[in-house]
Every structure is written in C-alpha cells, then in structure tokens.
GROMACS .gro file of C-alpha atoms in nm:
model
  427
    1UNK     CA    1  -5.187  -2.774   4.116
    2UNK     CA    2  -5.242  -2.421   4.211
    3UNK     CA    3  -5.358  -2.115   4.064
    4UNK     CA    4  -5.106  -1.847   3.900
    5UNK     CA    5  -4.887  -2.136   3.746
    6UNK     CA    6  -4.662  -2.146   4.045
    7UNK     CA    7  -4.640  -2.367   4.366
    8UNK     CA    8  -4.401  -2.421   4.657
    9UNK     CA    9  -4.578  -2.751   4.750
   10UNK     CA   10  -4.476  -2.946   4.404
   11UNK     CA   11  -4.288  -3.250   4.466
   12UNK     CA   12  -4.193  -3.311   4.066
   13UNK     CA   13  -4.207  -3.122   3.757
   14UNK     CA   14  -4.554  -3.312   3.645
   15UNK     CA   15  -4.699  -3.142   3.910
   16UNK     CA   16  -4.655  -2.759   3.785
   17UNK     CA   17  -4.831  -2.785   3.434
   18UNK     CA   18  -4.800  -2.915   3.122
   19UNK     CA   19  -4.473  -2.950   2.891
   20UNK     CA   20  -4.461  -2.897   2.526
   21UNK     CA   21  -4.162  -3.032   2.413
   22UNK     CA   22  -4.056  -2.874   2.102
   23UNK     CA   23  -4.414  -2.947   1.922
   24UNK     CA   24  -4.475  -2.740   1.669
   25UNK     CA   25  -4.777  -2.472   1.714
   26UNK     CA   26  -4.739  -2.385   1.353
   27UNK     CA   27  -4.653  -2.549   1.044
   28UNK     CA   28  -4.645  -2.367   0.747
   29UNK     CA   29  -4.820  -2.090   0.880
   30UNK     CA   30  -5.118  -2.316   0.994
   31UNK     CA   31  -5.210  -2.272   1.405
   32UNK     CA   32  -5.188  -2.690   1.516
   33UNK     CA   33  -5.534  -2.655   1.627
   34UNK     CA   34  -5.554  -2.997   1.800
   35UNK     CA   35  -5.235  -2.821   2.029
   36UNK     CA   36  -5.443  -2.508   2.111
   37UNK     CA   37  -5.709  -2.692   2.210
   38UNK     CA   38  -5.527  -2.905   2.458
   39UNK     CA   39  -5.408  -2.564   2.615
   40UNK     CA   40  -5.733  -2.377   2.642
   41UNK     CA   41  -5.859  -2.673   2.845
   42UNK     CA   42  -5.642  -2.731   3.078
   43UNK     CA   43  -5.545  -2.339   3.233
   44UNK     CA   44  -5.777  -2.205   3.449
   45UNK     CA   45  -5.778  -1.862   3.257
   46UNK     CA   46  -5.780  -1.951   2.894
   47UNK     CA   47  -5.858  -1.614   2.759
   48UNK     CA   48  -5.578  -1.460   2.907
   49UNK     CA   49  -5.356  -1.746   2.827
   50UNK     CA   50  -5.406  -1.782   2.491
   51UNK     CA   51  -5.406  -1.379   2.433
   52UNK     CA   52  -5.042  -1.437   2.584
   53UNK     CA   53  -5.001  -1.680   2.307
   54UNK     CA   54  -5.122  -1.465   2.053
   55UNK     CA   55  -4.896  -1.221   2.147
   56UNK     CA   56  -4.591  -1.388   2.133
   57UNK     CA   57  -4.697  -1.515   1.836
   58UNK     CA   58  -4.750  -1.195   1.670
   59UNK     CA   59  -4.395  -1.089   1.780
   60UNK     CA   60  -4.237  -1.385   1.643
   61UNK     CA   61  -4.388  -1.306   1.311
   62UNK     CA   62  -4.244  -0.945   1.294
   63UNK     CA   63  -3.931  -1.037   1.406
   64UNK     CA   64  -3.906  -1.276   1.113
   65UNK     CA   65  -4.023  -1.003   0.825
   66UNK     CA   66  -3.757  -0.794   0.950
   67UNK     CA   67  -3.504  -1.050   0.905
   68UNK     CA   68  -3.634  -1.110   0.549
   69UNK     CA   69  -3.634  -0.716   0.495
   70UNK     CA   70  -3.270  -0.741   0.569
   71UNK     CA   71  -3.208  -1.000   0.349
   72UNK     CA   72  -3.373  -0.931   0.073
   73UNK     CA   73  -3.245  -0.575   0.086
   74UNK     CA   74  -2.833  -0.657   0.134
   75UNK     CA   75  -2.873  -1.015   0.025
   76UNK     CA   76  -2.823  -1.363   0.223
   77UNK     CA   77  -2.467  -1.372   0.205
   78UNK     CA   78  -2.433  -0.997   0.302
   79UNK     CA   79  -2.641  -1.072   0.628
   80UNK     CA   80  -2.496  -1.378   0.718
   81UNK     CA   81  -2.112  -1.184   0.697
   82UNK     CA   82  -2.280  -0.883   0.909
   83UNK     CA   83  -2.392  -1.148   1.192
   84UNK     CA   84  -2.083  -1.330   1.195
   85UNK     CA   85  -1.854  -0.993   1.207
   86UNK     CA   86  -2.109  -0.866   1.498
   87UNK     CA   87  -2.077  -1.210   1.706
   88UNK     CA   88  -1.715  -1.126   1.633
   89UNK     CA   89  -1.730  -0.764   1.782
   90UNK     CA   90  -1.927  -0.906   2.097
   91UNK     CA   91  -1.621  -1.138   2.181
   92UNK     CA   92  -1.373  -0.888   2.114
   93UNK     CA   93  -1.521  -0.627   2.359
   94UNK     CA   94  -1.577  -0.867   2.598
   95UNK     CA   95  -1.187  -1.018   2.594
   96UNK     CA   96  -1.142  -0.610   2.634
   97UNK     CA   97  -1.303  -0.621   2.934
   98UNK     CA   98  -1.168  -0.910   3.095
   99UNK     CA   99  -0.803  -0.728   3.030
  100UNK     CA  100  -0.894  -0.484   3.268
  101UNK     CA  101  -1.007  -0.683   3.566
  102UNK     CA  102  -0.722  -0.843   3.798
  103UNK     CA  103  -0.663  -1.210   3.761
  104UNK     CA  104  -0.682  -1.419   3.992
  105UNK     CA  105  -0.929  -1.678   4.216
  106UNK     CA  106  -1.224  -1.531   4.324
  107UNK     CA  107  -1.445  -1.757   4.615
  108UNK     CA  108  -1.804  -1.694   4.727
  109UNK     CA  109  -2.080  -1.875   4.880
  110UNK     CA  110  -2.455  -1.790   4.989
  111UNK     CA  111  -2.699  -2.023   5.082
  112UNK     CA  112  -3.095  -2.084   4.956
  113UNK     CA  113  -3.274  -2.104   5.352
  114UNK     CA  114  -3.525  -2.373   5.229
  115UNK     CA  115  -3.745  -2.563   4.934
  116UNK     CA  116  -4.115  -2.547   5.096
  117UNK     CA  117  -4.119  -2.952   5.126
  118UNK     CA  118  -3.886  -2.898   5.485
  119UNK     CA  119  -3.539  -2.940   5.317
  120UNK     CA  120  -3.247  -2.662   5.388
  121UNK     CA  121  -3.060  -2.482   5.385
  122UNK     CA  122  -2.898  -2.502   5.064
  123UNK     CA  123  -2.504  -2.401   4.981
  124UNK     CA  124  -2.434  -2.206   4.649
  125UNK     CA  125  -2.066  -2.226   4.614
  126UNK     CA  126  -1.855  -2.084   4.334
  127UNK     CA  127  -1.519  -2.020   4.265
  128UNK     CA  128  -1.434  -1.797   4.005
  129UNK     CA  129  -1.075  -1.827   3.786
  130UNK     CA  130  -1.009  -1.496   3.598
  131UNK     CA  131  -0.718  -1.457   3.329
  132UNK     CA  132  -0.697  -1.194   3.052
  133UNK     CA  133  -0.892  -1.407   2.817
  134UNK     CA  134  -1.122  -1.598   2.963
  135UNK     CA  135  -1.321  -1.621   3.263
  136UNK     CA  136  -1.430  -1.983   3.394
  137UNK     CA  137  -1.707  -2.021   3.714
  138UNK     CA  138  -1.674  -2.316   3.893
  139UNK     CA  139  -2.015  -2.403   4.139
  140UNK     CA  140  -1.879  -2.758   4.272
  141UNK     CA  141  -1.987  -2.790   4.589
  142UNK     CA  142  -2.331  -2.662   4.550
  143UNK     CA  143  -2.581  -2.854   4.749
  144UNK     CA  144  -2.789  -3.145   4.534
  145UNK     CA  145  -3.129  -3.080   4.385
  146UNK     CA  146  -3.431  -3.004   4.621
  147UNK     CA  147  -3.706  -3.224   4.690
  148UNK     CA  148  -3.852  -2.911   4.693
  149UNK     CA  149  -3.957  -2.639   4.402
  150UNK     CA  150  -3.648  -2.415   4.468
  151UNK     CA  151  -3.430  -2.626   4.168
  152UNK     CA  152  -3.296  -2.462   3.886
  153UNK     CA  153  -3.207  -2.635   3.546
  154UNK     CA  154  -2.837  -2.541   3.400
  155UNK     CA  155  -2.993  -2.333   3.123
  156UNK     CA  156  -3.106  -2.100   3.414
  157UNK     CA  157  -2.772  -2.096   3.590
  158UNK     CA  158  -2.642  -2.027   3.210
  159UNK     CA  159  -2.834  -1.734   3.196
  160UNK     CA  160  -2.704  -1.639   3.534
  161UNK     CA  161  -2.387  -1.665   3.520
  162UNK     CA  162  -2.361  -1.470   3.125
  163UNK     CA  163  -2.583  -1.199   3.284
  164UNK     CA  164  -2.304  -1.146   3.581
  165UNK     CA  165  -2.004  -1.166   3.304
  166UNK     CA  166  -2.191  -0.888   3.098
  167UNK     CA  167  -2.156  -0.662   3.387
  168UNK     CA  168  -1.831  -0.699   3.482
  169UNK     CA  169  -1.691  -0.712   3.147
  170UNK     CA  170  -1.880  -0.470   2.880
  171UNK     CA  171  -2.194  -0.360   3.018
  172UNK     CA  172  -2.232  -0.085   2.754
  173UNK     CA  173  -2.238  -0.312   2.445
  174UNK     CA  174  -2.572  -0.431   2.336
  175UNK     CA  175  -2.579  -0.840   2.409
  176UNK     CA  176  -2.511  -1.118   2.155
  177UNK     CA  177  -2.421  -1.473   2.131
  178UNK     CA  178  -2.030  -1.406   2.042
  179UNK     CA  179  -1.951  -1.176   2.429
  180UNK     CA  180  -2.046  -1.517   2.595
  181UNK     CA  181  -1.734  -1.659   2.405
  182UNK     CA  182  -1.480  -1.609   2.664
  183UNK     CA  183  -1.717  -1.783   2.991
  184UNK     CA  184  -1.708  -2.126   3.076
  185UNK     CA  185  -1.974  -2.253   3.295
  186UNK     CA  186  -1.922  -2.540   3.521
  187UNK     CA  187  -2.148  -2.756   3.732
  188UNK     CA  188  -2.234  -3.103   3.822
  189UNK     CA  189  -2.529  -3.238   3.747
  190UNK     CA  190  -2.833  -3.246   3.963
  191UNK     CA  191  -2.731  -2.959   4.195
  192UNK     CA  192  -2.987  -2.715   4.322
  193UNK     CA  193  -2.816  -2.484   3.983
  194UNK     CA  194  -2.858  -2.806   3.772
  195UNK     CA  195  -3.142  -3.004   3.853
  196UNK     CA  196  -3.288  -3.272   3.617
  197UNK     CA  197  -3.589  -3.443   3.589
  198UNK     CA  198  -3.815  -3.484   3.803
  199UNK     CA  199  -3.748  -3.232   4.008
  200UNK     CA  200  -3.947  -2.923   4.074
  201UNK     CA  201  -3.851  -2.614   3.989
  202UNK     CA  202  -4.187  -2.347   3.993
  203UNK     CA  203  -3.931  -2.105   4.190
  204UNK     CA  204  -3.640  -2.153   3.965
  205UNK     CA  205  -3.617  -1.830   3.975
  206UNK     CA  206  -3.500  -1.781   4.295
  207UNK     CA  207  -3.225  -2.016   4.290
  208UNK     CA  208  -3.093  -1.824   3.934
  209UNK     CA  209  -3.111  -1.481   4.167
  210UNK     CA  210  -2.848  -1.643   4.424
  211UNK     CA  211  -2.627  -1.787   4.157
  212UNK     CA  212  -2.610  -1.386   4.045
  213UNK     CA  213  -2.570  -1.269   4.412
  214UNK     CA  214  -2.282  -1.518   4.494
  215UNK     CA  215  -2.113  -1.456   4.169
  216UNK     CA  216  -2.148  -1.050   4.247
  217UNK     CA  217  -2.026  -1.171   4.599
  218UNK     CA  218  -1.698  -1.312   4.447
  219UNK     CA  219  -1.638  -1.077   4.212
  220UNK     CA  220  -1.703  -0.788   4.416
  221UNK     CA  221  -1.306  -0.670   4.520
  222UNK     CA  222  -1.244  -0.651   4.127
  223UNK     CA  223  -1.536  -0.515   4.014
  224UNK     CA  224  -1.669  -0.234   4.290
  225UNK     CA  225  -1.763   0.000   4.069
  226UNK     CA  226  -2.028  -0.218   3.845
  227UNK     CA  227  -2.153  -0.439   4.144
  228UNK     CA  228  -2.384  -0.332   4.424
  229UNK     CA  229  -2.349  -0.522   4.748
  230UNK     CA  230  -2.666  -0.731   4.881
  231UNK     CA  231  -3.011  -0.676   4.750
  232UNK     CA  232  -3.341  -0.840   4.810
  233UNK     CA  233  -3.290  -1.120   4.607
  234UNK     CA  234  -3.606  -1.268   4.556
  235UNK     CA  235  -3.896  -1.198   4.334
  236UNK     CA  236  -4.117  -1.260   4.630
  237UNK     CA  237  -4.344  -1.435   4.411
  238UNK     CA  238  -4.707  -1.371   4.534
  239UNK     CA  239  -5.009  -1.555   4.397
  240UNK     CA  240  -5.338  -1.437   4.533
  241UNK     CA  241  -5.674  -1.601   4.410
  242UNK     CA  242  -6.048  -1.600   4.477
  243UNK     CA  243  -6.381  -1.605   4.320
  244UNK     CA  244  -6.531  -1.224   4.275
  245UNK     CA  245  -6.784  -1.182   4.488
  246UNK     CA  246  -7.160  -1.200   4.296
  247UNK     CA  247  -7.038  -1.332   4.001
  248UNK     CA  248  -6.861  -1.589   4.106
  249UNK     CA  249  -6.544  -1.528   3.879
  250UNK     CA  250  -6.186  -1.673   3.920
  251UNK     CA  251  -5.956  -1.422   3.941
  252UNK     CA  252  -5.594  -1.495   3.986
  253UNK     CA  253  -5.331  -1.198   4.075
  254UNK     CA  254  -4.990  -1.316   4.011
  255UNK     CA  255  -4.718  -1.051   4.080
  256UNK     CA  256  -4.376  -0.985   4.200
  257UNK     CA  257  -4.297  -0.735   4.471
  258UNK     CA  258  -4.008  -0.514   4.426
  259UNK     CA  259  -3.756  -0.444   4.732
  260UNK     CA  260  -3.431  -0.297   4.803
  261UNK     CA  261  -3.116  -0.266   4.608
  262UNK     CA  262  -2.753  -0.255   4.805
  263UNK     CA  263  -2.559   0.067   4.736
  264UNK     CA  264  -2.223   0.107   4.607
  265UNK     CA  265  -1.880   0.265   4.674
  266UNK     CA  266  -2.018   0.595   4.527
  267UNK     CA  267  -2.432   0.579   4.604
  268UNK     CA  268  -2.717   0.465   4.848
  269UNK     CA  269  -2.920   0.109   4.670
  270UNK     CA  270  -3.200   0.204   4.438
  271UNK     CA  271  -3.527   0.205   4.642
  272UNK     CA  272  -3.837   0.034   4.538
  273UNK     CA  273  -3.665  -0.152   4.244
  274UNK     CA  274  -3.796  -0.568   4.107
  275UNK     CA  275  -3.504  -0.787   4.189
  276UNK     CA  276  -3.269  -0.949   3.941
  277UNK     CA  277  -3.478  -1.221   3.836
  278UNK     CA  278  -3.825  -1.066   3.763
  279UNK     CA  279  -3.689  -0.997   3.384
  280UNK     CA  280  -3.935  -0.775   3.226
  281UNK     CA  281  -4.196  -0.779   3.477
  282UNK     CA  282  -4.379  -0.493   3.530
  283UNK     CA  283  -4.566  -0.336   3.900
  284UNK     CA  284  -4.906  -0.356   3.853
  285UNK     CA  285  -5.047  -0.043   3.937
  286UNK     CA  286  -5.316  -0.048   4.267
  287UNK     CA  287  -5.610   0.104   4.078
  288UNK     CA  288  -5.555  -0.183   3.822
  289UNK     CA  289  -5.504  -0.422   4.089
  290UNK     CA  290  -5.878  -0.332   4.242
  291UNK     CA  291  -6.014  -0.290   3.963
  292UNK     CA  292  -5.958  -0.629   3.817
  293UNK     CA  293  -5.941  -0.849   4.149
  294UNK     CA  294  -6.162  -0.881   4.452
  295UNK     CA  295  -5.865  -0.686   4.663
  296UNK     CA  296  -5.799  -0.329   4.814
  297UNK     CA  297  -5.476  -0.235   4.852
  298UNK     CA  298  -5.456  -0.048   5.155
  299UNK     CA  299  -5.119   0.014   5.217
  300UNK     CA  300  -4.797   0.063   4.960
  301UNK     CA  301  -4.511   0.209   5.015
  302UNK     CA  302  -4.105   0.213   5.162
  303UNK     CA  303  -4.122   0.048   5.523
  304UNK     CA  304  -3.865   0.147   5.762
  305UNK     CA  305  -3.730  -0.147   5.927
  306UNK     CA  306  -3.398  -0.172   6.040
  307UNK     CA  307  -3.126  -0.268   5.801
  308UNK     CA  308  -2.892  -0.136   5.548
  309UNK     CA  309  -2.698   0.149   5.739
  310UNK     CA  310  -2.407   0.286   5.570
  311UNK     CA  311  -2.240   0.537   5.453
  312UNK     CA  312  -2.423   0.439   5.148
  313UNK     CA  313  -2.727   0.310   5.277
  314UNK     CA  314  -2.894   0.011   5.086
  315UNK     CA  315  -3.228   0.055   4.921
  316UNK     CA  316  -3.563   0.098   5.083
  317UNK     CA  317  -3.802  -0.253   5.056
  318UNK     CA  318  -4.166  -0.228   4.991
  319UNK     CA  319  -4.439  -0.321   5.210
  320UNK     CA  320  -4.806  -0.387   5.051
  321UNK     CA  321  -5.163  -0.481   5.245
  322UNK     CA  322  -5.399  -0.627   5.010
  323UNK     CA  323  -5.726  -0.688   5.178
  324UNK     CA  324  -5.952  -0.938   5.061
  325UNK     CA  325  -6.310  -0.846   4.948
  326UNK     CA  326  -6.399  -1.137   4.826
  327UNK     CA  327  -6.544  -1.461   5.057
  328UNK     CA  328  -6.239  -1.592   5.072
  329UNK     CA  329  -5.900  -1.573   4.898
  330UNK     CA  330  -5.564  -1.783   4.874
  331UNK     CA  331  -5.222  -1.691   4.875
  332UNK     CA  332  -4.931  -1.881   4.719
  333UNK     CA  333  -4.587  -1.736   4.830
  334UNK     CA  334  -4.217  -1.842   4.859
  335UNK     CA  335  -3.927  -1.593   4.952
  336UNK     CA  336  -3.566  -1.625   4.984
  337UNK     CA  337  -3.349  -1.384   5.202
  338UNK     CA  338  -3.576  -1.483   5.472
  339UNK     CA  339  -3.303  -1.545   5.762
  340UNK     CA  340  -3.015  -1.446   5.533
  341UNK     CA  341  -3.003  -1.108   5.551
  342UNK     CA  342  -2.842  -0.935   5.194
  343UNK     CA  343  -2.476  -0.839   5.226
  344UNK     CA  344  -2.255  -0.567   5.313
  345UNK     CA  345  -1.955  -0.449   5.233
  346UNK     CA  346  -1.667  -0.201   5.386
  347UNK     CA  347  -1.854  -0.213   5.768
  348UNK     CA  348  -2.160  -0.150   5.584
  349UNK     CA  349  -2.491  -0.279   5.774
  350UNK     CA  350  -2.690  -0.617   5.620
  351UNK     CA  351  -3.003  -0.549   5.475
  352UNK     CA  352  -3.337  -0.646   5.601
  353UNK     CA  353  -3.529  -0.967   5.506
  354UNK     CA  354  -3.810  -1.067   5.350
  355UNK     CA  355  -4.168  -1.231   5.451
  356UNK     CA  356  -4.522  -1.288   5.360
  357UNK     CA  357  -4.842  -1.215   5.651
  358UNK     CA  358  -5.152  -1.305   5.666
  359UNK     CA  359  -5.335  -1.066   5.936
  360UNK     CA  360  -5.682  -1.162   6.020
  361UNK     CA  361  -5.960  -0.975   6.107
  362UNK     CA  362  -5.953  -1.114   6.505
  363UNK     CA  363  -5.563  -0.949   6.518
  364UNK     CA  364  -5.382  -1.266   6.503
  365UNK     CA  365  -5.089  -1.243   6.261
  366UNK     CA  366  -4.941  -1.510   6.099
  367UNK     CA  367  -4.608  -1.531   5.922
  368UNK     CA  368  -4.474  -1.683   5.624
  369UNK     CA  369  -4.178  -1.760   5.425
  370UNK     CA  370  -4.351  -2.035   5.235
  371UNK     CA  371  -4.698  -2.095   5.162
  372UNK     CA  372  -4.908  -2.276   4.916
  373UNK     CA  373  -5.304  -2.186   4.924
  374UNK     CA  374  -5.347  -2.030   5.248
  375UNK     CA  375  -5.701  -1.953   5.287
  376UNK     CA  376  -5.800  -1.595   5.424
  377UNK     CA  377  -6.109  -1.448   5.456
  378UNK     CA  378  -6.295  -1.095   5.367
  379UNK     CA  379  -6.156  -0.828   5.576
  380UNK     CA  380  -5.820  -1.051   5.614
  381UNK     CA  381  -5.541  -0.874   5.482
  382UNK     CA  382  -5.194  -1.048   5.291
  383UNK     CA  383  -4.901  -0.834   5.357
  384UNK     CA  384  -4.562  -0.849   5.179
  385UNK     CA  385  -4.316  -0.700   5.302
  386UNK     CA  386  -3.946  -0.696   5.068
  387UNK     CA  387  -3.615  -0.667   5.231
  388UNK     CA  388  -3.387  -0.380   5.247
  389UNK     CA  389  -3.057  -0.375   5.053
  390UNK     CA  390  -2.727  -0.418   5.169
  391UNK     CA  391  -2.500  -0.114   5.327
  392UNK     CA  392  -2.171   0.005   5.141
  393UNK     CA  393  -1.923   0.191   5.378
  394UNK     CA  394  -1.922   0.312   5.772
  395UNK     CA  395  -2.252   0.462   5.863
  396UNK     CA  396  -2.087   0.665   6.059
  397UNK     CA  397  -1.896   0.835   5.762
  398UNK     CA  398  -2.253   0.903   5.638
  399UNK     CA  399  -2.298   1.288   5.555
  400UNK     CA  400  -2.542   1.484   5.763
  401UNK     CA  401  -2.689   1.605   5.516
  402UNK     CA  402  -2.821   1.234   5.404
  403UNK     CA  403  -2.918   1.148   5.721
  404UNK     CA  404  -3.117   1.431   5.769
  405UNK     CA  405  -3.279   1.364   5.403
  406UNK     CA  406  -3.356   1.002   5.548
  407UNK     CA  407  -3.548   1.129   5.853
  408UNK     CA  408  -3.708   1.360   5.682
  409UNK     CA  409  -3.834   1.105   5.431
  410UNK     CA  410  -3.887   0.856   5.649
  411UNK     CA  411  -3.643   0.580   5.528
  412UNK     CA  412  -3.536   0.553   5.862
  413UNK     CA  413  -3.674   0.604   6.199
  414UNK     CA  414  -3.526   0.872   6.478
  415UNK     CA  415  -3.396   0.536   6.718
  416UNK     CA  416  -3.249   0.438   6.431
  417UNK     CA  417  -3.039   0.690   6.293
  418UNK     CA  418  -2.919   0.797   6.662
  419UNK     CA  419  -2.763   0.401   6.652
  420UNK     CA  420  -2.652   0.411   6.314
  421UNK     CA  421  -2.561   0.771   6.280
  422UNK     CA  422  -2.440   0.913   6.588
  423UNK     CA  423  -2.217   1.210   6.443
  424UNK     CA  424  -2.544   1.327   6.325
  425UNK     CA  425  -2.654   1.403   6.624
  426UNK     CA  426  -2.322   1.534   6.855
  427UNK     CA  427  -2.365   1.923   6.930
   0.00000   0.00000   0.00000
C-alpha cells in the first residue's frame, strides 16, 4: 500500500504485498511463467524486482553445482557422513561454550514504544535459564501481537535468539544447523515475538532487534566481554519516493540508516555502524543516491547530541538531510529507541534516541517517530537522525587523552564534556 515494500500504517498482513506460499518458480528447470507474470504486474518497479529475482536465482543455481561437485567427487555417502560429523562439531563447540559461562537465571526486559496504529508501549520480557549443557530463553510475559506493523513471527524471534547464543557461546566457529542444538526457544503464541495471521508485520524487523537487545541485556553480567551495552536498535527504515522531475519517473529510495553502537568493558561503541537487524544491507553511497533519485544529500555525517558518556563512550549516530528536488516526495519511516534511550552499564550514560524530520522550506520542523507517506515538497528536506550508543563505565574515569580526541573530532561538544568529563578540565 506504499512504495518501498514497507508500511507503518498496515492493519493486516494482506495489506503489505503479495504471499507466495511455497509455489514453485521452477520445475524442472522451467521459470513458471504464469508466476512471473503475476509479479511483474503487481510491484511498482518490476525491472528491479525481477533483476532481484534473477539474482537469487542465479545463486541458488551455483550453490547447487557445488553441492553436486562435492558429491560426485567424494561420493553421496561420503558427503552425507561429512555434514552429519560437521553438524556434530557445531554442537560440540557450542556445549564448550556454554561450560564456560556461569549458570544460573538471567532476567531482562525492554519495551517496543509503539506500532504506528496508536498502540504501546510494548513489554519484551525474557528470562534466561543457563546450565552447562543447554541454554533455554523463556519470553512469557511479552506483550500480545500489535494491531500495528511492529509484530514479529517466531521464525524471526528464532533467528534472534540463535544469533544472541552464537555470541555468547562460540562466536569464532563458522554457523551451522547442529550449534543451535543446545537452545530452546520458548514463547506463546501471538505475542509481539510470535504473531500469527493476520497481523502486520512490515517492521518485523524491529521487534527481532529488541528480542537481541533484551537477551544481550540479560546476559550481559556473564558475558561482558562479547556483549556491548545499548545500541541504536533500529534499522530506522526510511522509504523516500517521488516522480523525477521531467520525466515523470517513479523512483523509490529504500534504505537503512546506520547509528551508534554501545561500548564495552575494554572500548568506546563502533561509530557509524547498521544496527543488528539490517543483515547484509549495504549504505548507499550519496553520489549514488543523487544520481539515481530526485534528492541531494546535503548533510551526512556523526551528530553530536548528548548521550553515551563513559568511560567508554557509546558510538556516534548519524544524521542525514536529503532534500527533495523533485515536485514533491514521500517519506515512509518507523523507528524504535525513540523515548527509550539504549542502555548503559557500570554508571555509564544512556545513549541518544532516534527520529525522523521533515523541515520545510517556511522553517517549520516537524517530527516523527512514525510516518507513512508524508508529503514534502522541493526544497523540503527529510532528516534522519540515529541514536547514540550506550556508555560502558564512569565518564569520569575517562582518559584525557580520549576526551581530548572527542573534542577535537567533534563527537562531543565543549558543554558537554565539561558535564561529563570534569577531570578533564581541573588545572
């Protein structure tokens, strides 16, 4: 219902696209071209689209001759023993290390501030029972399922809660099936983390990054040294759409914005990094970004508002102008870490939060942590600006020597670090 393939105004999953539900797009090497054909007309791109398609399709394809290289070079039974004895590997060096965290109960609980549709906040609850051989998360207690597209199905929460155990247990080892052995997931049904049909869920995504963060939350006392405290949290999903002007043109932009990371026992956040849930999503450069869409970007870079502070100071967000040049333009945004700013840890200082402007061309300024299609026009400007991570630590056992690096590269401002980091600044 709105360009990009994302929404915050859905109010049920038939509203965010179409589903293909296990149909097959090839059979016996034939493209179903009855299936293709249903695509292309109905996306709003379909070059793009079905280039995408192409793509994956391509990869599937070598991915599947290597597989038959392998087994026609050691033989089916060979390959089937290797996979088996590597699944088996996975599990052991997992088990390995769950033996060196301490058991125990682990609690933790964040919230999601709201779902676009007026619903929230939401409560993301786990508790977390560790032994020596297994490791079970427990989210009863989560809030139920949004009216709003904020939902995540349990697949997602899955993939959140596996992603979390890799880290804490054997981060090193490359992933596989058999290192998931020792995790047990648990969740009622039709929780925000386990929503089923109808419900929306466009910004699943969001709802998978604060399973991660209160998992990381819980976790944290065991596992200092592989967690970071509080980072942005949010892919800050930004959708911005027009027609070029002359041509006419659609053109749809449809990017994440990468923020702040929180630091650690032993190091400030990583600045300028895409949260936990973008996957492999890459920036997209500005010269590509005026080049292809009716936008100038006239400002990107590390902001310096206030949040963070520590003796390891959390990561720097990003803030980004794009100015329309088009007649008009629409932006599509949701955000989470809005109100709730990203923890701290040790008398470390909360990060900063995130938001979404749209500052016209009279100087009004209007602020968003939701929107679906809001119109701008040329000379307007949509600004995103990502939150700061999380402090680890006392600012005031921060080292001169950082402080004076921050100054001097502007990650914080003078007023700030004469608050933050006052034996900087003693004679």
């Amino acid at each position: 219902m709105q360009p990009g393939s994302l929404t915050t105004s859905s109010d049920d999953v038939f509203q965010e696209g179409l589903r293909f539900n296990y149909l097959k797009l090839f059979d016996a090497g034939v493209i179903n071209q009855a299936l293709a054909s249903v695509i292309r007309y109905n996306v709003r791109l379909p070059e793009s689209t079905l280039g995408d398609m192409q793509a994956s399709i391509a990869a599937c394809k070598v991915g599947a001759e290597r597989i038959c290289e392998l087994g026609r070079k050691y033989g089916a039974e060979k390959l089937l023993e290797s996979m088996t004895a590597l699944l088996d590997y996975g599990e052991e060096m997992a088990r390995d290390g769950l033996r060196r965290l301490r058991p125990g109960l682990y609690t933790a609980q964040t919230v999601l501030e709201e779902d676009g549709k007026g619903g929230g906040p939401f409560h993301v609850k786990v508790a977390i029972t560790v032994s020596e051989t297994d490791m079970v998360m427990d989210f009863d207690g989560t809030s139920p399922q949004a009216q709003g597209p904020i939902n995540l199905g349990y697949p997602g929460l899955l993939t959140a809660a596996r992603c979390m155990f890799k880290v804490v247990t054997n981060g090193d080892v490359p992933i596989n099936g058999g290192a998931f052995r020792p995790l047990q997931v648990l969740c009622p049904p039709s929780t925000i983390l386990s929503a089923v049909e109808p419900a929306p869920v466009s910004f699943y995504f969001d709802a998978m990054q604060a399973a991660m963060d209160v998992i990381a939350m819980a976790l944290s006392p065991i596992a200092e040294k592989k967690l970071s405290v509080g980072h942005q949290r949010s892919v800050n999903g930004t959708i911005i759409s027009g027609r070029r002007q002359g041509s006419g043109d659609l053109f749809i932009m449809a990017q994440p914005l990468a923020g702040g990371w929180g630091a650690t026992r032993d190091q400030d956040g990583q600045n300028g990094l895409f949260s936990s849930g973008s996957g492999e999503t890459y920036n997209i450069p500005v010269e590509i970004v005026e080049s292809r869409y009716d936008l100038r970007v006239r400002q990107y870079g590390y902001h310096d508002e206030d949040g963070g502070a520590g003796k390891h100071r959390g990561g720097k967000g990003i803030v980004t102008d794009f100015e329309i040049m088009a007649p008009t333009a629409t932006m599509t945004y949701m955000a989470t870490q809005t109100s709730l700013r990203p923890w701290s840890r040790d008398g470390g200082c909360e990060g900063s939060l995130n938001r979404a402007e749209l500052r016209r061309s009279d100087g009004s300024v209007e602020v968003y942590t939701v929107a679906a299609g809001v119109v701008g026009q040329k000379g307007d400007v949509f600004r995103i600006v990502t939150g700061t991570g999380g402090g680890y630590g006392d600012p005031k056992e921060r080292s001169l020597a950082a402080v004076s690096d921050d100054l001097r590269n502007g990650y914080v401002t003078l007023d700030q670090a004469r608050r933050h980091y006052p034996q900087a600044f003693q004679d």
